[in-house]
């Protein structure tokens, strides 16, 4: 029986780069190089009968501050922002006995009944368990992990924990949350925190190092869209950020297991899952966030936002190399950020020579609406003609490099990365404003990712219907092989979700393989120590 429903349309409307890490930061070793989903009950309702429902590193040795409070925006959180950890009173990470609280009011674009089907047939609980547990056998890595649910009535349920992935799946099917977040691994089961004699013994032990990229942080430089709106042109900012951050995490800090996940609307999240990353305290997390933070000041800040030391840090030199082609194509051509007189004044503010600026201004005044790519070329052209006798060629080159960085370098929400106890929404949940699934992004082919082509829940269910109908026809034609194949295949394999689940599965498998190798090496070391 078909179960899909026609999709409803959505109504959507960082200081100087520090020197290379030294001393304490060396502990981070910067230079080292289910789907056991049940099938639907035969009595599932026909959808046609349903009713549609609407540091910088200089600060590395500063005293550790109270990190138990994450960001919250005016009580109504933006759909792209993640939930904060609860405030701490008297040093205790407390929560109500029944940890529910009003959540953000969100306009939903999908039916809760569709979500029930999605969780039951498509959500990859098995691989989620393997990813967070780092083993096929249940462990505290999963059992002491916090999950937080946003329920359909917007209540927010925190400090949930499950011994196995199957129990998590059963609870998700029972609650049918609009989405859920993943928190840290605690010293004990989060559900038992109220039974401890000393509340201070309940504390976070480990969590993936995470990074958040949100296109609203680019609103002052993107010209095609703003706010929650995106297109493929401005998505290139996210592509650039993925390339730069991914290279830094792997080449400069030696991390191997970095997973990028589409946020469902206008951004992406990075999960650094190496064990040494998961065990870092807030101090080291702030250090890495500071290392990656180059652009300082929000949209309300005028003047230069990039002021980096020379000679350039190797990370920045590599970043400029990665970004130069993007600057030419995605910035100068697609965004065309300095076409108007007002916009071109912003460019002139970033150049160091007044006489050269006056010459450029005269040329551009004589050719209104001159394209940005031509204005960028005019800088060198006029400089070579001797428009300014006092021109410092080296200073001009450095200024142009700073412009490239200001318009292409990642704009990270570093607060997300600094705290061990920060919660971030799970991969494969559904964005409430778009209905799109938060799928993994293959960083090796980041430029091929199309956020507007990510499937919605309704689309996926239609794809299952189409696949089942096709194979039913083959069965009726007498193909026993087709019937056997249909029985063995998982529902996600019938849909456009398949390549994303396979990326996730491969990532979890690779992480488990390394964790198993580390454990075997540790066991062998212990055995050798016993030999005399």
Short mmCIF file of C-alpha atoms in Angstrom, two decimals:
data_model
loop_
_atom_site.label_atom_id
_atom_site.label_comp_id
_atom_site.label_asym_id
_atom_site.label_seq_id
_atom_site.Cartn_x
_atom_site.Cartn_y
_atom_site.Cartn_z
CA UNK A 1 0.00 0.00 0.00
CA UNK A 2 1.46 3.39 -0.88
CA UNK A 3 2.47 5.51 2.08
CA UNK A 4 3.98 8.63 0.57
CA UNK A 5 2.47 12.07 0.83
CA UNK A 6 2.93 14.96 -1.53
CA UNK A 7 5.57 17.30 -0.17
CA UNK A 8 4.47 20.64 1.15
CA UNK A 9 6.37 23.64 -0.05
CA UNK A 10 8.52 25.46 2.43
CA UNK A 11 7.85 29.09 3.26
CA UNK A 12 11.39 30.09 4.14
CA UNK A 13 10.48 33.39 3.63
CA UNK A 14 36.95 35.76 13.01
CA UNK A 15 42.03 38.68 15.17
CA UNK A 16 45.39 37.73 14.05
CA UNK A 17 46.18 34.15 13.20
CA UNK A 18 48.52 32.98 15.95
CA UNK A 19 51.94 31.52 15.44
CA UNK A 20 52.29 27.78 15.10
CA UNK A 21 51.04 25.86 18.14
CA UNK A 22 53.66 25.44 20.85
CA UNK A 23 54.07 24.10 24.34
CA UNK A 24 50.78 22.83 25.78
CA UNK A 25 49.09 22.67 22.41
CA UNK A 26 51.63 20.04 21.41
CA UNK A 27 49.55 17.58 23.35
CA UNK A 28 47.17 17.79 20.44
CA UNK A 29 50.02 16.78 18.15
CA UNK A 30 49.43 19.27 15.34
CA UNK A 31 52.29 18.05 13.19
CA UNK A 32 51.50 14.32 13.29
CA UNK A 33 51.50 13.50 10.25
CA UNK A 34 19.49 -1.04 11.21
CA UNK A 35 19.62 -0.81 9.42
CA UNK A 36 17.54 -3.16 11.46
CA UNK A 37 14.55 -0.98 10.64
CA UNK A 38 11.20 -2.72 10.85
CA UNK A 39 8.90 -2.85 7.86
CA UNK A 40 5.59 -1.03 7.93
CA UNK A 41 2.52 -2.75 9.27
CA UNK A 42 0.26 -3.89 6.50
CA UNK A 43 -2.47 -1.75 7.99
CA UNK A 44 -0.62 1.53 7.36
CA UNK A 45 -2.97 4.27 6.37
CA UNK A 46 -3.26 5.32 2.78
CA UNK A 47 -1.74 8.79 2.52
CA UNK A 48 -4.50 9.97 0.25
CA UNK A 49 -6.85 9.62 3.19
CA UNK A 50 -4.60 11.54 5.55
CA UNK A 51 -5.12 15.16 6.44
CA UNK A 52 -2.00 17.25 5.63
CA UNK A 53 -0.61 19.23 8.56
CA UNK A 54 0.56 22.32 8.29
CA UNK A 55 42.07 32.01 20.97
CA UNK A 56 43.60 32.55 19.91
CA UNK A 57 46.61 30.58 21.06
CA UNK A 58 48.04 33.39 23.18
CA UNK A 59 45.14 32.73 25.53
CA UNK A 60 45.85 29.02 25.75
CA UNK A 61 47.04 29.27 29.32
CA UNK A 62 44.30 31.56 30.58
CA UNK A 63 42.26 30.31 33.50
CA UNK A 64 39.46 28.05 32.44
CA UNK A 65 36.15 29.85 32.60
CA UNK A 66 32.73 28.51 33.39
CA UNK A 67 31.90 26.63 30.22
CA UNK A 68 28.60 25.14 31.25
CA UNK A 69 26.55 27.76 29.45
CA UNK A 70 26.21 27.66 25.68
CA UNK A 71 24.49 30.12 23.38
CA UNK A 72 20.76 30.82 23.46
CA UNK A 73 19.13 33.56 21.44
CA UNK A 74 16.41 35.53 23.17
CA UNK A 75 14.58 32.42 24.26
CA UNK A 76 13.54 31.64 20.69
CA UNK A 77 16.35 29.85 19.03
CA UNK A 78 16.98 30.11 15.33
CA UNK A 79 16.29 26.82 13.60
CA UNK A 80 19.92 26.60 12.50
CA UNK A 81 21.34 27.18 15.97
CA UNK A 82 21.83 24.30 18.34
CA UNK A 83 20.48 23.94 21.82
CA UNK A 84 22.67 25.03 24.68
CA UNK A 85 23.57 23.07 27.73
CA UNK A 86 21.65 24.05 30.82
CA UNK A 87 23.07 26.74 33.10
CA UNK A 88 25.06 25.72 36.13
CA UNK A 89 24.08 26.76 39.60
CA UNK A 90 26.63 26.52 42.40
CA UNK A 91 28.89 24.50 40.17
CA UNK A 92 26.33 21.73 39.71
CA UNK A 93 25.24 20.56 36.30
CA UNK A 94 21.65 20.15 37.41
CA UNK A 95 18.42 19.65 35.56
CA UNK A 96 14.81 19.13 36.66
CA UNK A 97 13.84 15.66 37.80
CA UNK A 98 11.69 15.49 34.71
CA UNK A 99 14.02 17.29 32.31
CA UNK A 100 11.48 18.83 29.98
CA UNK A 101 11.29 22.46 29.05
CA UNK A 102 9.57 24.58 26.44
CA UNK A 103 11.50 24.44 23.20
CA UNK A 104 11.65 26.88 20.32
CA UNK A 105 8.54 27.53 18.28
CA UNK A 106 9.25 26.24 14.80
CA UNK A 107 7.10 26.28 11.70
CA UNK A 108 6.99 22.68 10.56
CA UNK A 109 6.78 21.78 6.90
CA UNK A 110 6.15 18.08 7.34
CA UNK A 111 3.62 15.76 8.89
CA UNK A 112 4.55 13.99 12.18
CA UNK A 113 3.11 10.84 10.64
CA UNK A 114 5.71 11.06 7.90
CA UNK A 115 8.39 11.40 10.58
CA UNK A 116 7.17 8.20 12.22
CA UNK A 117 7.57 6.36 8.92
CA UNK A 118 10.97 7.95 8.34
CA UNK A 119 12.30 6.85 11.73
CA UNK A 120 10.83 3.39 11.30
CA UNK A 121 12.01 2.65 7.78
CA UNK A 122 14.84 4.99 6.82
CA UNK A 123 16.81 6.39 9.77
CA UNK A 124 20.17 4.54 10.05
CA UNK A 125 20.08 3.75 13.78
CA UNK A 126 22.51 0.84 13.40
CA UNK A 127 25.26 3.00 11.96
CA UNK A 128 24.53 5.83 14.38
CA UNK A 129 25.14 3.37 17.22
CA UNK A 130 28.38 2.11 15.65
CA UNK A 131 29.60 5.67 15.08
CA UNK A 132 29.04 6.80 18.67
CA UNK A 133 29.89 3.49 20.35
CA UNK A 134 33.14 2.88 18.41
CA UNK A 135 32.46 -0.84 18.56
CA UNK A 136 29.81 -3.41 17.68
CA UNK A 137 29.50 -4.34 21.37
CA UNK A 138 27.67 -1.88 23.66
CA UNK A 139 29.95 0.27 25.82
CA UNK A 140 29.85 3.39 27.97
CA UNK A 141 30.83 5.41 24.91
CA UNK A 142 27.21 5.00 23.90
CA UNK A 143 25.51 4.07 27.17
CA UNK A 144 26.68 7.22 28.98
CA UNK A 145 26.04 9.51 26.02
CA UNK A 146 23.41 12.24 26.37
CA UNK A 147 20.63 12.53 23.84
CA UNK A 148 18.13 15.40 23.86
CA UNK A 149 14.76 15.25 22.10
CA UNK A 150 12.67 18.08 20.68
CA UNK A 151 9.13 16.74 20.84
CA UNK A 152 6.29 17.53 18.48
CA UNK A 153 4.71 19.84 21.10
CA UNK A 154 8.06 21.73 21.27
CA UNK A 155 8.94 20.35 24.71
CA UNK A 156 12.66 19.68 25.10
CA UNK A 157 13.70 16.46 26.83
CA UNK A 158 17.33 16.30 28.01
CA UNK A 159 19.69 13.83 29.69
CA UNK A 160 18.33 10.76 27.91
CA UNK A 161 20.66 7.77 27.56
CA UNK A 162 20.38 4.27 26.13
CA UNK A 163 22.49 1.13 26.59
CA UNK A 164 22.03 0.05 22.97
CA UNK A 165 21.10 1.49 19.62
CA UNK A 166 17.97 -0.64 19.54
CA UNK A 167 16.68 0.99 22.74
CA UNK A 168 17.37 4.42 21.27
CA UNK A 169 15.41 3.44 18.20
CA UNK A 170 12.47 2.21 20.28
CA UNK A 171 12.36 5.46 22.24
CA UNK A 172 12.55 7.56 19.10
CA UNK A 173 9.66 5.60 17.62
CA UNK A 174 7.69 6.06 20.85
CA UNK A 175 8.31 9.81 21.16
CA UNK A 176 8.48 10.62 17.45
CA UNK A 177 10.57 13.77 18.07
CA UNK A 178 10.84 16.47 15.45
CA UNK A 179 14.61 16.08 15.87
CA UNK A 180 17.20 15.09 18.46
CA UNK A 181 20.62 16.35 19.55
CA UNK A 182 23.77 14.53 20.63
CA UNK A 183 25.71 15.61 23.72
CA UNK A 184 28.80 14.38 25.55
CA UNK A 185 29.67 11.10 27.21
CA UNK A 186 29.36 11.57 30.98
CA UNK A 187 31.05 9.94 33.96
CA UNK A 188 27.84 8.02 34.62
CA UNK A 189 24.52 7.38 32.95
CA UNK A 190 22.87 10.80 32.55
CA UNK A 191 19.57 9.33 33.73
CA UNK A 192 21.20 8.49 37.09
CA UNK A 193 22.67 11.94 37.80
CA UNK A 194 20.09 12.65 40.52
CA UNK A 195 21.08 9.55 42.48
CA UNK A 196 24.71 10.62 42.95
CA UNK A 197 25.82 11.73 46.42
CA UNK A 198 27.98 14.45 44.95
CA UNK A 199 26.63 16.29 41.93
CA UNK A 200 30.17 17.31 41.03
CA UNK A 201 30.95 13.70 40.10
CA UNK A 202 28.53 14.02 37.17
CA UNK A 203 30.58 15.71 34.49
CA UNK A 204 31.26 15.36 30.77
CA UNK A 205 34.20 13.18 29.81
CA UNK A 206 34.28 13.17 26.04
CA UNK A 207 32.60 14.50 22.93
CA UNK A 208 33.54 15.04 19.35
CA UNK A 209 35.17 18.36 18.48
CA UNK A 210 32.59 20.17 16.37
CA UNK A 211 32.49 23.16 14.05
CA UNK A 212 29.53 25.09 12.69
CA UNK A 213 29.30 27.02 9.41
CA UNK A 214 26.19 29.15 8.87
CA UNK A 215 25.58 31.20 5.74
CA UNK A 216 23.92 34.01 7.70
CA UNK A 217 27.45 34.88 8.87
CA UNK A 218 28.20 35.70 5.24
CA UNK A 219 25.25 38.04 4.69
CA UNK A 220 27.47 41.13 4.47
CA UNK A 221 29.43 39.69 1.54
CA UNK A 222 26.98 37.44 -0.29
CA UNK A 223 24.87 39.31 -2.82
CA UNK A 224 22.60 36.55 -4.11
CA UNK A 225 20.68 35.70 -0.91
CA UNK A 226 20.35 36.63 2.74
CA UNK A 227 19.01 35.30 6.02
CA UNK A 228 17.67 31.74 5.71
CA UNK A 229 17.64 31.80 1.92
CA UNK A 230 20.34 29.98 -0.04
CA UNK A 231 21.21 29.11 -3.62
CA UNK A 232 24.02 27.20 -5.26
CA UNK A 233 25.99 30.43 -5.72
CA UNK A 234 26.24 31.26 -2.04
CA UNK A 235 26.59 27.60 -1.05
CA UNK A 236 30.10 27.93 -2.50
CA UNK A 237 31.03 29.77 0.73
CA UNK A 238 30.30 26.54 2.62
CA UNK A 239 32.30 24.55 0.08
CA UNK A 240 35.29 26.87 0.61
CA UNK A 241 34.97 26.57 4.38
CA UNK A 242 34.87 22.77 4.24
CA UNK A 243 38.03 22.63 2.14
CA UNK A 244 39.99 25.01 4.37
CA UNK A 245 38.91 23.63 7.74
CA UNK A 246 39.20 20.01 6.66
CA UNK A 247 42.76 20.57 5.43
CA UNK A 248 43.75 22.34 8.65
CA UNK A 249 42.29 19.67 10.92
CA UNK A 250 44.01 16.85 9.06
CA UNK A 251 47.31 18.44 8.01
CA UNK A 252 48.01 20.68 11.00
CA UNK A 253 46.56 18.62 13.85
CA UNK A 254 46.76 15.10 12.46
CA UNK A 255 43.07 14.26 12.81
CA UNK A 256 41.88 11.48 10.52
CA UNK A 257 38.18 11.06 11.17
CA UNK A 258 36.34 14.26 10.23
CA UNK A 259 32.71 13.98 9.15
CA UNK A 260 30.84 16.87 7.55
CA UNK A 261 27.05 17.00 7.78
CA UNK A 262 24.57 19.26 6.00
CA UNK A 263 22.51 21.18 8.55
CA UNK A 264 19.34 20.84 6.49
CA UNK A 265 19.06 24.44 5.32
CA UNK A 266 21.93 26.92 5.18
CA UNK A 267 25.04 25.43 6.75
CA UNK A 268 27.20 22.48 7.67
CA UNK A 269 28.65 20.90 10.79
CA UNK A 270 32.01 19.15 11.22
CA UNK A 271 32.38 16.27 13.67
CA UNK A 272 36.03 15.47 14.54
CA UNK A 273 35.74 11.96 15.91
CA UNK A 274 39.34 10.89 16.61
CA UNK A 275 39.76 9.72 20.20
CA UNK A 276 42.31 12.43 20.98
CA UNK A 277 39.76 15.01 19.80
CA UNK A 278 36.92 13.52 21.84
CA UNK A 279 39.01 13.61 25.04
CA UNK A 280 40.13 17.24 24.73
CA UNK A 281 39.08 19.63 27.50
CA UNK A 282 37.57 23.04 26.85
CA UNK A 283 40.98 24.69 27.07
CA UNK A 284 42.32 22.81 24.07
CA UNK A 285 39.07 23.14 22.15
CA UNK A 286 39.31 26.91 22.51
CA UNK A 287 42.91 26.75 21.31
CA UNK A 288 41.99 24.98 18.08
CA UNK A 289 39.00 27.27 17.52
CA UNK A 290 41.31 30.25 17.99
CA UNK A 291 43.82 28.76 15.56
CA UNK A 292 41.16 28.62 12.86
CA UNK A 293 39.61 32.02 13.60
CA UNK A 294 40.89 34.68 11.21
CA UNK A 295 37.97 36.98 10.46
CA UNK A 296 37.05 39.18 13.42
CA UNK A 297 33.91 41.23 13.84
CA UNK A 298 30.32 40.71 12.77
CA UNK A 299 28.23 42.54 10.23
CA UNK A 300 28.05 45.62 12.43
CA UNK A 301 31.83 46.05 12.51
CA UNK A 302 33.39 48.34 9.90
CA UNK A 303 36.99 48.43 8.74
CA UNK A 304 39.37 45.56 8.10
CA UNK A 305 38.35 42.23 9.55
CA UNK A 306 41.53 40.41 8.57
CA UNK A 307 44.78 41.49 10.19
CA UNK A 308 47.31 38.69 9.97
CA UNK A 309 51.01 38.61 10.69
CA UNK A 310 53.66 38.41 8.00
CA UNK A 311 55.21 36.22 6.87
CA UNK A 312 51.99 34.28 6.55
CA UNK A 313 51.46 31.24 8.73
CA UNK A 314 51.69 28.03 6.60
CA UNK A 315 48.01 27.40 7.30
CA UNK A 316 47.10 30.73 5.69
CA UNK A 317 49.44 30.23 2.76
CA UNK A 318 47.80 26.88 2.09
CA UNK A 319 44.35 28.42 2.50
CA UNK A 320 45.10 31.14 -0.05
CA UNK A 321 46.19 28.48 -2.51
CA UNK A 322 42.97 26.53 -1.94
CA UNK A 323 40.84 29.66 -2.25
CA UNK A 324 42.36 31.57 -5.16
CA UNK A 325 40.27 29.89 -7.87
CA UNK A 326 37.14 30.21 -5.74
CA UNK A 327 37.85 33.91 -5.34
CA UNK A 328 38.01 34.41 -9.09
CA UNK A 329 34.92 32.39 -9.95
CA UNK A 330 32.66 32.38 -6.92
CA UNK A 331 33.42 35.87 -5.60
CA UNK A 332 34.44 38.11 -8.50
CA UNK A 333 32.06 36.59 -11.05
CA UNK A 334 29.14 34.99 -9.21
CA UNK A 335 28.84 37.33 -6.22
CA UNK A 336 30.16 40.47 -7.99
CA UNK A 337 30.51 42.20 -4.60
CA UNK A 338 31.80 45.65 -5.69
CA UNK A 339 29.66 46.54 -8.70
CA UNK A 340 27.89 49.54 -7.17
CA UNK A 341 29.63 52.73 -6.03
CA UNK A 342 28.81 52.02 -2.41
CA UNK A 343 30.18 48.49 -2.66
CA UNK A 344 33.37 49.60 -4.40
CA UNK A 345 34.03 52.08 -1.58
CA UNK A 346 34.21 49.09 0.74
CA UNK A 347 36.97 47.63 -1.44
CA UNK A 348 38.90 50.91 -1.46
CA UNK A 349 38.79 51.01 2.34
CA UNK A 350 40.81 47.79 2.35
CA UNK A 351 43.59 49.13 0.11
CA UNK A 352 46.61 50.94 1.65
CA UNK A 353 47.47 53.76 -0.79
CA UNK A 354 45.35 56.93 -0.93
CA UNK A 355 46.67 58.15 -4.30
CA UNK A 356 45.99 54.79 -5.91
CA UNK A 357 42.52 54.76 -4.38
CA UNK A 358 41.77 58.21 -5.84
CA UNK A 359 42.80 57.03 -9.30
CA UNK A 360 40.67 53.91 -8.99
CA UNK A 361 37.70 55.93 -7.83
CA UNK A 362 37.94 58.25 -10.85
CA UNK A 363 38.10 55.33 -13.25
CA UNK A 364 35.13 53.61 -11.68
CA UNK A 365 33.09 56.83 -11.56
CA UNK A 366 33.56 57.13 -15.31
CA UNK A 367 32.27 53.59 -15.84
CA UNK A 368 29.24 53.04 -13.58
CA UNK A 369 28.37 49.46 -12.68
CA UNK A 370 31.76 48.18 -13.78
CA UNK A 371 31.98 44.47 -12.97
CA UNK A 372 33.91 43.44 -9.88
CA UNK A 373 36.31 41.24 -11.85
CA UNK A 374 37.30 44.31 -13.90
CA UNK A 375 37.65 46.50 -10.82
CA UNK A 376 39.93 43.91 -9.24
CA UNK A 377 42.10 43.90 -12.37
CA UNK A 378 42.16 47.72 -12.35
CA UNK A 379 44.09 47.70 -9.07
CA UNK A 380 47.21 46.14 -10.59
CA UNK A 381 46.77 47.91 -13.89
CA UNK A 382 46.77 51.38 -12.35
CA UNK A 383 49.51 50.46 -9.88
CA UNK A 384 51.79 49.59 -12.81
CA UNK A 385 51.15 52.96 -14.50
CA UNK A 386 52.62 54.83 -11.54
CA UNK A 387 49.33 56.30 -10.38
CA UNK A 388 50.93 56.63 -6.96
CA UNK A 389 54.57 57.61 -6.57
CA UNK A 390 54.62 56.48 -2.94
CA UNK A 391 53.05 53.09 -3.62
CA UNK A 392 54.46 50.24 -1.53
CA UNK A 393 54.08 47.21 -3.78
CA UNK A 394 54.58 44.78 -0.89
CA UNK A 395 51.89 46.48 1.20
CA UNK A 396 49.50 46.39 -1.78
CA UNK A 397 50.09 42.67 -2.29
CA UNK A 398 49.46 41.97 1.40
CA UNK A 399 46.30 44.08 1.34
CA UNK A 400 45.00 42.12 -1.64
CA UNK A 401 45.71 38.85 0.16
CA UNK A 402 43.73 40.14 3.13
CA UNK A 403 40.83 41.00 0.81
CA UNK A 404 40.84 37.47 -0.60
CA UNK A 405 40.76 36.06 2.93
CA UNK A 406 37.97 38.39 4.04
CA UNK A 407 35.76 37.25 1.18
CA UNK A 408 36.58 33.55 1.12
CA UNK A 409 38.00 32.35 4.48
CA UNK A 410 35.63 30.36 6.74
CA UNK A 411 33.44 32.34 9.12
CA UNK A 412 33.06 29.91 12.00
CA UNK A 413 30.75 30.13 14.97
CA UNK A 414 33.66 29.39 17.29
CA UNK A 415 31.50 29.27 20.44
CA UNK A 416 30.08 25.97 19.21
CA UNK A 417 33.58 24.49 19.14
CA UNK A 418 34.82 25.67 22.55
CA UNK A 419 32.65 23.66 24.90
CA UNK A 420 32.73 19.96 25.71
CA UNK A 421 29.10 20.01 26.84
CA UNK A 422 27.62 21.57 23.70
CA UNK A 423 24.82 19.63 22.01
CA UNK A 424 24.59 19.37 18.24
CA UNK A 425 21.80 17.87 16.20
CA UNK A 426 22.30 14.35 14.99
CA UNK A 427 23.13 13.41 11.43
CA UNK A 428 20.07 12.23 9.48
CA UNK A 429 17.52 14.16 11.49
CA UNK A 430 15.13 16.28 9.45
CA UNK A 431 15.29 20.07 9.37
CA UNK A 432 11.90 21.35 10.57
CA UNK A 433 11.87 24.33 8.21
CA UNK A 434 12.75 22.56 4.96
CA UNK A 435 11.92 18.89 5.51
CA UNK A 436 15.38 18.00 4.17
CA UNK A 437 17.49 15.28 5.79
CA UNK A 438 20.76 16.30 7.45
CA UNK A 439 22.98 14.10 5.31
CA UNK A 440 26.77 13.63 5.39
CA UNK A 441 28.91 15.53 2.87
CA UNK A 442 31.88 13.84 1.23
CA UNK A 443 34.63 16.41 1.88
CA UNK A 444 36.72 14.91 -0.95
CA UNK A 445 34.03 16.06 -3.36
CA UNK A 446 32.63 19.02 -1.46
CA UNK A 447 32.16 21.01 -4.66
CA UNK A 448 29.73 18.41 -6.00
CA UNK A 449 27.32 18.67 -3.06
CA UNK A 450 24.00 20.31 -3.92
CA UNK A 451 22.02 21.40 -0.84
CA UNK A 452 18.92 22.00 -2.95
CA UNK A 453 19.07 18.42 -4.21
CA UNK A 454 19.07 16.82 -0.76
CA UNK A 455 15.95 14.68 -0.42
CA UNK A 456 12.99 15.50 1.76
CA UNK A 457 11.06 12.93 3.75
CA UNK A 458 8.07 13.06 1.41
CA UNK A 459 10.34 12.58 -1.60
CA UNK A 460 12.02 9.54 -0.02
CA UNK A 461 8.71 7.88 0.70
CA UNK A 462 7.57 8.45 -2.88
CA UNK A 463 10.80 6.82 -4.04
CA UNK A 464 10.07 3.75 -1.92
CA UNK A 465 6.58 3.56 -3.44
CA UNK A 466 8.00 3.79 -6.95
CA UNK A 467 10.61 1.09 -6.25
CA UNK A 468 8.05 -1.24 -4.68
CA UNK A 469 5.64 -0.72 -7.55
CA UNK A 470 8.31 -1.50 -10.13
CA UNK A 471 9.39 -4.69 -8.36
CA UNK A 472 5.80 -5.73 -7.77
CA UNK A 473 5.31 -5.64 -11.51
CA UNK A 474 8.36 -7.86 -11.95
CA UNK A 475 6.93 -10.28 -9.39
CA UNK A 476 3.64 -10.42 -11.23
CA UNK A 477 5.58 -11.22 -14.39
CA UNK A 478 6.98 -14.27 -12.63
CA UNK A 479 10.48 -13.17 -11.64
CA UNK A 480 11.32 -15.06 -8.44
CA UNK A 481 14.77 -13.46 -8.36
CA UNK A 482 13.20 -10.00 -8.21
CA UNK A 483 11.05 -11.10 -5.27
CA UNK A 484 14.08 -12.45 -3.37
CA UNK A 485 16.06 -9.25 -4.02
CA UNK A 486 13.18 -7.11 -2.78
CA UNK A 487 13.03 -9.04 0.47
CA UNK A 488 16.74 -8.60 1.15
CA UNK A 489 17.08 -4.91 0.37
CA UNK A 490 16.76 -2.21 3.05
CA UNK A 491 14.30 0.58 2.44
CA UNK A 492 17.00 3.27 2.32
CA UNK A 493 18.59 1.41 -0.58
CA UNK A 494 15.46 2.04 -2.61
CA UNK A 495 15.92 5.79 -2.34
CA UNK A 496 18.28 8.70 -3.04
CA UNK A 497 19.29 8.48 0.64
CA UNK A 498 21.43 5.43 -0.17
CA UNK A 499 24.73 7.19 -1.08
CA UNK A 500 24.57 9.31 2.07
CA UNK A 501 23.96 6.28 4.31
CA UNK A 502 26.86 4.52 2.63
CA UNK A 503 29.14 7.48 3.39
CA UNK A 504 28.03 7.33 7.02
CA UNK A 505 28.47 3.55 7.21
CA UNK A 506 31.99 3.73 5.74
CA UNK A 507 32.92 6.50 8.18
CA UNK A 508 31.66 4.54 11.20
CA UNK A 509 33.44 1.39 10.01
CA UNK A 510 36.74 3.22 9.56
CA UNK A 511 36.47 4.78 13.02
CA UNK A 512 35.65 1.43 14.66
CA UNK A 513 38.57 -0.22 12.88
CA UNK A 514 41.03 2.34 14.24
CA UNK A 515 39.57 2.21 17.76
CA UNK A 516 39.88 -1.57 17.71
CA UNK A 517 43.51 -1.27 16.63
CA UNK A 518 44.26 1.17 19.43
CA UNK A 519 42.66 -1.16 21.98
CA UNK A 520 44.63 -4.16 20.68
CA UNK A 521 47.87 -2.15 20.85
CA UNK A 522 47.06 -1.11 24.42
CA UNK A 523 46.32 -4.71 25.40
CA UNK A 524 49.57 -5.92 23.82
CA UNK A 525 51.51 -3.27 25.72
CA UNK A 526 49.92 -4.38 28.99
CA UNK A 527 50.82 -8.02 28.22
CA UNK A 528 54.43 -7.15 27.45
CA UNK A 529 54.69 -5.28 30.74
CA UNK A 530 53.83 -8.50 32.59
CA UNK A 531 56.67 -10.47 30.99
CA UNK A 532 59.92 -10.80 32.99
#
